[in-house]
Coordinates of C-alpha atoms in Angstrom, one line a residue:
M797 CA 84.7 77.5 60.4
P798 CA 87.3 75.8 62.5
E799 CA 89.5 73.1 60.9
S800 CA 88.3 69.7 61.9
L801 CA 90.6 66.7 62.5
S802 CA 90.1 63.2 64.0
T803 CA 92.4 60.8 65.7
D804 CA 92.3 57.7 67.9
V805 CA 93.9 59.3 71.0
L806 CA 94.4 63.0 71.7
I807 CA 97.1 63.6 74.4
V808 CA 97.5 67.0 76.1
G809 CA 100.9 67.5 77.7
G810 CA 104.3 67.0 76.1
G811 CA 106.5 66.0 79.0
V812 CA 108.3 62.7 79.0
A813 CA 105.2 60.8 80.1
G814 CA 103.0 62.2 77.4
L815 CA 105.7 61.7 74.7
W816 CA 106.4 58.1 75.9
L817 CA 102.7 57.3 75.8
N818 CA 102.4 58.9 72.3
A819 CA 105.2 56.7 71.0
R820 CA 103.8 53.6 72.6
L821 CA 100.4 54.2 71.1
R822 CA 101.8 54.8 67.7
R823 CA 103.8 51.6 67.9
E824 CA 100.6 49.8 68.7
G825 CA 98.9 51.2 65.5
F826 CA 96.9 54.0 67.0
T827 CA 96.8 57.4 65.4
T828 CA 97.6 60.2 67.9
V829 CA 97.8 64.0 68.3
L830 CA 99.9 65.4 71.2
V831 CA 99.2 69.0 72.1
E832 CA 101.8 71.1 74.0
K833 CA 101.3 74.6 75.1
G834 CA 104.9 75.4 75.9
T835 CA 108.1 73.6 74.9
L836 CA 108.3 69.8 74.8
G837 CA 109.7 68.6 78.2
G838 CA 109.9 72.1 79.5
G839 CA 108.0 71.5 82.7
Q840 CA 109.0 69.0 85.3
S841 CA 110.7 66.6 82.8
V842 CA 113.8 68.7 82.0
K843 CA 114.1 69.8 85.7
S844 CA 114.3 66.1 86.8
Q845 CA 117.7 64.8 87.8
G846 CA 117.3 62.0 85.1
I847 CA 117.6 59.1 87.5
I848 CA 115.8 56.0 86.5
H849 CA 115.1 54.8 90.1
G850 CA 114.8 51.1 91.0
G851 CA 113.4 52.1 94.3
T852 CA 116.4 51.4 96.5
K853 CA 116.5 54.9 97.9
Y854 CA 113.0 54.3 99.2
A855 CA 114.2 51.4 101.3
L856 CA 116.5 53.4 103.5
Q857 CA 114.6 52.3 106.6
G858 CA 115.8 48.7 106.0
A859 CA 112.6 47.3 104.5
L860 CA 111.4 47.5 100.9
T861 CA 108.3 49.7 100.7
G862 CA 105.4 49.7 98.3
A863 CA 107.2 52.4 96.4
S864 CA 110.4 50.4 96.0
E865 CA 108.5 47.3 94.7
A866 CA 106.3 49.3 92.3
I867 CA 109.3 50.9 90.7
A868 CA 111.8 48.0 90.8
D869 CA 111.3 46.9 87.2
M870 CA 111.8 50.3 85.7
P871 CA 115.6 50.2 85.2
R872 CA 115.3 47.0 83.2
R873 CA 112.6 48.4 80.9
W874 CA 114.5 51.6 80.3
R875 CA 117.8 49.7 79.6
E876 CA 116.0 47.6 77.0
A877 CA 114.6 50.7 75.4
L878 CA 118.0 52.4 75.4
S879 CA 119.6 49.4 73.8
G880 CA 116.9 49.5 71.0
N881 CA 115.3 46.3 72.1
G882 CA 112.5 47.5 74.3
E883 CA 109.0 48.8 74.0
L884 CA 110.4 51.9 72.4
D885 CA 113.7 52.4 70.5
L886 CA 115.6 54.9 72.5
S887 CA 119.0 54.0 71.1
G888 CA 121.0 57.2 70.7
V889 CA 119.7 58.8 73.9
R890 CA 122.7 59.9 75.9
L891 CA 123.3 57.8 79.1
L892 CA 125.1 60.0 81.6
S893 CA 125.8 57.1 84.0
D894 CA 125.0 53.4 83.9
A895 CA 124.8 53.4 87.7
H896 CA 123.7 55.5 90.5
Y897 CA 125.5 55.3 93.9
L898 CA 124.7 55.3 97.6
W899 CA 127.4 57.3 99.3
S900 CA 127.8 57.1 103.1
P901 CA 130.2 59.7 104.7
G902 CA 132.7 58.0 107.1
T903 CA 130.8 58.9 110.2
L904 CA 127.6 57.3 109.0
A905 CA 128.8 53.9 107.7
G906 CA 127.3 52.1 110.6
N907 CA 123.9 53.3 109.8
L908 CA 123.8 51.0 106.7
T909 CA 124.0 47.7 108.5
S910 CA 120.3 47.1 108.7
F911 CA 119.7 48.5 105.2
F912 CA 122.1 46.0 103.6
A913 CA 120.9 43.1 105.8
S914 CA 117.9 42.8 103.6
K915 CA 118.3 40.1 100.9
A916 CA 116.2 42.2 98.4
V917 CA 118.5 45.1 98.9
R918 CA 121.7 43.0 98.6
S919 CA 120.6 41.8 95.2
R920 CA 120.6 45.3 93.9
V921 CA 123.8 46.9 95.3
G922 CA 127.5 46.2 95.6
Q923 CA 130.3 48.1 97.4
V924 CA 132.9 49.8 95.2
K925 CA 136.4 51.0 96.1
G926 CA 139.5 52.6 94.7
S927 CA 139.3 53.2 90.9
E928 CA 135.7 52.0 90.8
L929 CA 134.6 55.0 92.9
P930 CA 132.9 57.9 91.1
P931 CA 135.6 60.3 89.8
A932 CA 134.7 63.1 92.2
L933 CA 135.2 60.7 95.2
Q934 CA 138.6 59.3 94.1
H935 CA 140.7 61.3 96.6
P936 CA 142.9 60.3 99.5
R937 CA 140.8 62.4 101.9
F938 CA 137.6 60.4 101.0
K939 CA 136.8 58.1 104.0
G940 CA 133.3 57.0 103.3
K941 CA 131.7 54.0 101.7
V942 CA 130.1 53.8 98.3
Y943 CA 127.6 51.2 97.0
R944 CA 126.7 50.9 93.3
L945 CA 123.0 50.7 92.4
S946 CA 121.8 49.2 89.1
E947 CA 120.0 52.4 88.2
L948 CA 120.6 54.7 85.3
V949 CA 121.0 58.5 84.8
L950 CA 119.8 59.9 81.5
D951 CA 120.5 63.1 79.7
V952 CA 116.9 64.3 79.7
P953 CA 117.2 66.8 76.8
S954 CA 118.4 64.0 74.5
L955 CA 115.6 61.7 75.7
I956 CA 113.0 64.4 74.9
T957 CA 114.6 64.9 71.5
R958 CA 114.3 61.2 70.7
L959 CA 110.7 60.9 71.9
A960 CA 109.9 63.9 69.7
E961 CA 111.4 62.1 66.7
L962 CA 109.2 59.0 67.5
A963 CA 106.2 61.3 67.5
G964 CA 106.4 61.8 63.7
D965 CA 103.8 64.3 62.5
S966 CA 101.6 64.0 65.6
L967 CA 102.8 67.0 67.6
L968 CA 100.8 70.2 67.8
A969 CA 101.7 73.5 69.4
G970 CA 98.4 74.8 70.9
Q971 CA 97.6 77.7 73.3
R972 CA 93.9 77.8 73.8
I973 CA 92.3 74.4 74.8
E974 CA 88.5 74.2 75.1
P975 CA 86.1 71.3 75.3
L976 CA 84.4 70.0 72.2
R977 CA 81.0 68.5 73.0
E978 CA 78.1 66.9 71.2
G979 CA 75.2 67.3 73.5
D980 CA 76.6 66.5 77.0
E981 CA 79.3 64.2 75.7
L982 CA 82.9 65.3 75.4
V983 CA 84.0 64.1 72.0
G984 CA 87.3 66.0 71.6
L985 CA 89.0 69.4 72.2
R986 CA 89.1 72.6 70.3
I987 CA 92.8 73.6 70.1
D988 CA 93.0 77.2 69.0
E989 CA 91.1 77.1 65.7
R990 CA 91.1 73.3 65.2
D991 CA 88.3 70.9 66.4
I992 CA 90.0 67.5 67.1
R993 CA 87.7 64.6 67.7
A994 CA 89.2 61.5 69.4
Q995 CA 88.1 58.1 70.7
R996 CA 90.0 58.9 73.9
I997 CA 91.5 62.1 75.4
V998 CA 94.4 61.8 77.8
F999 CA 95.5 64.6 80.1
S1000 CA 99.2 64.2 81.0
A1001 CA 100.1 67.8 81.5
G1002 CA 101.7 67.6 85.0
G1003 CA 101.1 70.9 86.8
G1004 CA 98.8 72.1 84.0
T1005 CA 96.3 69.3 84.5
A1006 CA 94.3 71.1 87.2
E1007 CA 93.7 74.0 84.9
L1008 CA 92.7 71.7 82.1
L1009 CA 90.2 70.0 84.3
A1010 CA 88.8 73.3 85.4
T1011 CA 88.1 74.2 81.7
L1012 CA 85.9 71.1 81.7
G1013 CA 84.2 72.1 84.9
L1014 CA 85.9 69.2 86.8
Q1015 CA 87.6 69.2 90.2
Q1016 CA 88.5 65.5 90.3
P1017 CA 90.9 63.9 90.3
A1018 CA 92.4 66.4 92.7
M1019 CA 96.1 67.4 92.2
Q1020 CA 98.7 68.1 94.8
R1021 CA 102.0 70.0 94.4
R1022 CA 105.1 69.0 96.4
P1023 CA 107.7 71.8 96.0
L1024 CA 111.5 71.5 95.7
H1025 CA 114.2 74.1 95.8
M1026 CA 117.1 72.6 93.8
V1027 CA 120.7 73.9 93.7
M1028 CA 123.0 74.1 90.7
V1029 CA 126.8 74.6 90.8
K1030 CA 129.1 74.9 87.8
A1031 CA 132.8 74.9 88.1
P1032 CA 135.9 73.8 86.1
T1033 CA 137.0 71.7 89.1
L1034 CA 133.9 69.5 89.2
K1035 CA 134.1 65.8 88.1
P1036 CA 131.1 63.5 87.4
L1037 CA 129.2 62.3 90.5
Y1038 CA 125.8 60.5 90.5
A1039 CA 125.0 59.6 94.1
H1040 CA 122.6 59.8 97.1
C1041 CA 124.6 61.0 100.0
L1042 CA 123.1 59.4 103.1
G1043 CA 122.2 61.3 106.2
G1044 CA 120.6 60.0 109.4
G1045 CA 117.1 60.1 108.1
T1046 CA 115.0 58.1 105.6
K1047 CA 115.7 60.5 102.7
P1048 CA 119.1 61.1 101.1
R1049 CA 120.9 64.1 102.8
I1050 CA 121.8 65.3 99.3
T1051 CA 121.3 63.7 95.8
V1052 CA 123.9 64.8 93.2
T1053 CA 123.7 64.4 89.4
S1054 CA 126.2 65.8 87.0
H1055 CA 125.4 67.3 83.6
P1056 CA 127.8 68.3 80.8
T1057 CA 127.6 71.8 79.4
A1058 CA 128.6 73.1 76.0
D1059 CA 131.9 74.6 77.3
G1060 CA 133.1 71.2 78.7
E1061 CA 132.4 72.0 82.3
W1062 CA 130.0 70.1 84.5
V1063 CA 126.9 71.3 86.4
W1064 CA 126.2 69.5 89.7
Y1065 CA 122.5 69.4 90.3
L1066 CA 121.7 69.0 94.0
G1067 CA 118.5 67.6 95.4
G1068 CA 117.6 65.2 98.2
D1069 CA 116.7 66.5 101.7
L1070 CA 118.6 69.8 100.9
A1071 CA 115.8 70.6 98.4
E1072 CA 112.8 69.5 100.5
A1073 CA 110.8 71.4 103.1
D1074 CA 113.6 73.4 104.9
G1075 CA 115.2 74.2 101.5
V1076 CA 111.8 75.3 100.1
A1077 CA 111.5 77.7 103.0
R1078 CA 114.9 79.3 102.3
D1079 CA 115.4 82.1 99.8
E1080 CA 117.9 81.7 97.0
A1081 CA 120.9 83.1 98.9
S1082 CA 120.3 81.0 102.0
Q1083 CA 119.8 77.9 100.0
I1084 CA 123.1 78.4 98.1
A1085 CA 124.8 79.1 101.5
T1086 CA 123.5 75.9 102.9
A1087 CA 124.6 73.9 99.8
K1088 CA 128.1 75.5 100.0
K1089 CA 128.3 74.4 103.6
E1090 CA 127.2 70.8 102.8
L1091 CA 129.7 70.4 99.9
A1092 CA 132.5 71.9 102.0
G1093 CA 131.8 69.3 104.6
L1094 CA 131.3 66.3 102.3
V1095 CA 133.9 67.0 99.5
P1096 CA 136.3 69.5 101.0
W1097 CA 139.0 68.7 98.5
I1098 CA 137.0 70.2 95.6
D1099 CA 137.9 73.9 95.1
L1100 CA 134.6 75.8 94.5
S1101 CA 136.1 79.3 94.8
A1102 CA 135.4 80.0 91.1
A1103 CA 132.0 78.2 91.0
H1104 CA 128.8 79.7 89.7
W1105 CA 125.7 79.0 91.8
A1106 CA 121.9 79.2 91.1
T1107 CA 118.7 77.6 92.4
L1108 CA 115.6 76.3 90.7
R1109 CA 112.2 75.9 92.2
I1110 CA 110.1 72.9 91.0
D1111 CA 106.5 71.9 91.8
R1112 CA 106.1 68.1 91.6
A1113 CA 102.5 67.7 90.4
E1114 CA 100.8 64.5 91.5
P1115 CA 97.4 63.1 92.4
A1116 CA 96.4 64.4 95.8
Q1117 CA 97.3 62.1 98.7
S1118 CA 96.5 62.4 102.4
S1119 CA 99.2 64.5 104.2
L1120 CA 100.9 65.3 100.8
A1121 CA 102.6 61.9 100.8
R1122 CA 104.5 60.7 97.8
P1123 CA 102.4 58.4 95.5
D1124 CA 103.9 55.0 94.9
N1125 CA 102.8 54.4 91.3
A1126 CA 101.8 56.2 88.2
F1127 CA 98.2 57.3 88.4
L1128 CA 95.3 57.2 85.9
A1129 CA 91.6 57.9 86.3
A1130 CA 88.5 58.3 84.1
P1131 CA 86.8 61.2 86.0
L1132 CA 83.5 61.8 84.2
S1133 CA 81.8 58.4 83.9
T1134 CA 82.4 54.9 82.6
S1135 CA 81.3 56.1 79.1
S1136 CA 83.5 59.1 79.1
R1137 CA 86.3 59.6 76.6
L1138 CA 88.6 61.4 79.1
L1139 CA 91.5 59.8 81.0
V1140 CA 93.6 61.9 83.5
G1141 CA 96.9 61.0 85.0
W1142 CA 100.3 61.8 86.4
P1143 CA 103.3 59.5 86.1
T1144 CA 104.5 60.8 89.6
K1145 CA 108.1 60.2 88.6
L1146 CA 110.1 60.3 85.3
A1147 CA 111.1 56.7 85.8
L1148 CA 107.4 55.6 85.9
S1149 CA 106.6 56.9 82.5
P1150 CA 106.4 53.3 81.1
D1151 CA 104.0 52.4 83.9
F1152 CA 101.8 55.4 83.0
A1153 CA 101.6 54.2 79.4
D1154 CA 100.8 50.7 80.6
R1155 CA 97.8 52.1 82.5
V1156 CA 96.5 54.0 79.5
L1157 CA 96.9 51.0 77.2
A1158 CA 95.0 48.8 79.7
A1159 CA 92.2 51.3 79.9
L1160 CA 91.9 51.3 76.1
E1161 CA 91.9 47.5 76.1
R1162 CA 89.2 47.4 78.9
D1163 CA 87.0 49.8 76.9
G1164 CA 87.4 48.0 73.6
I1165 CA 89.2 50.9 71.9
R1166 CA 91.0 49.8 68.7
P1167 CA 92.9 51.7 66.0
Q1168 CA 90.5 53.1 63.4
R1169 CA 91.3 54.3 59.9
Q1170 CA 91.8 58.0 60.2
P1171 CA 92.5 60.6 57.4
P1172 CA 96.2 61.7 57.3
L1173 CA 97.0 64.8 59.4
P1174 CA 97.7 68.1 57.7
P1175 CA 101.0 69.8 58.5
L1176 CA 100.7 71.1 62.1
P1177 CA 102.6 73.8 63.9
R1178 CA 105.1 71.9 66.0
P1179 CA 106.2 72.8 69.6
A1180 CA 109.9 73.5 70.2
I1181 CA 112.0 71.3 72.3
T1182 CA 113.2 72.6 75.7
G1183 CA 116.8 73.6 76.4
P1184 CA 118.7 72.3 79.5
F1185 CA 117.4 73.2 82.9
W1186 CA 120.4 75.6 83.6
E1187 CA 119.9 77.6 80.5
G1188 CA 119.7 81.3 81.4
L1189 CA 120.6 80.6 85.0
L1190 CA 124.3 79.7 84.7
P1191 CA 127.0 81.0 82.4

């Protein structure tokens, strides 16, 4: 006979959104079990650049969009958590940079006039010069302009480690996930040889959510994938840089974050327009050649002759939108019926993980779900925590 457990909320998917939700629920008095098939944070989470956006990059057309307003409060909420005074205690998580920057090459400075004319944007940014510039741009040959955004950049592996600590004994490594039904009602999931009953089941498995829905015979909510082809470069000459380099369009020409490695060198992780549609169409060699050309034009004073290069393909998993547009908020739906125990969602961005948890807690409140007395969990096989995104790709 399968082992049988019960909990208030059963979460499937151990990325940052699932782990954040798990910690929030436990803080509210709910019992939880979080199931992860692979490593904690090993999907989209660890491959994220770690930027806690406040939405300013979405306002590059000079007006604040729905996306920028929806996400505007996220840096404050994350800062409070990092200080130990927020909805979660994330003190001890490594902060790579307490600001992100907008960097305009000299030839493009004029393009920013309308962007900074907006009062809402002016309240979030300020120009920096000289010794206030990011270390990589402190060079006599740098002729551009740089603006400081009140956004954060986190070391995602240390965030995942802290969220796993907050999970206590609730984490479960599980490979085979099947529905557990009583009559026609979904009452839980069978995880390998364990039947786990729950008041509510939450799918937060990113790209794995479509497969989970298929095991239940469901096609809705539909999922879309928006691919990226990111570039990594590691060299002893690199200094920290956290910036969106502006091009002529509405997306950053290139977005750079910097990540410390065990040998004391830095990895620059390159996204932005470089990694979007044209980058996705390139093979690895062509993508690296394009990145080399970009950096040679933007930071020609940095010697990259001894650099190591690699690329990383990522599928951003999100609720399906018309024309594969980017969703503006975290998403949550109850796909079976109003009496169903299943909730399905995507945070859509790392920064929106608190918003995703808000939506789940609001759904529990709406449905009158309260913590119940549950028997203590037995010792469970615990999933491992992912390594950094460059592991196995760079020396």
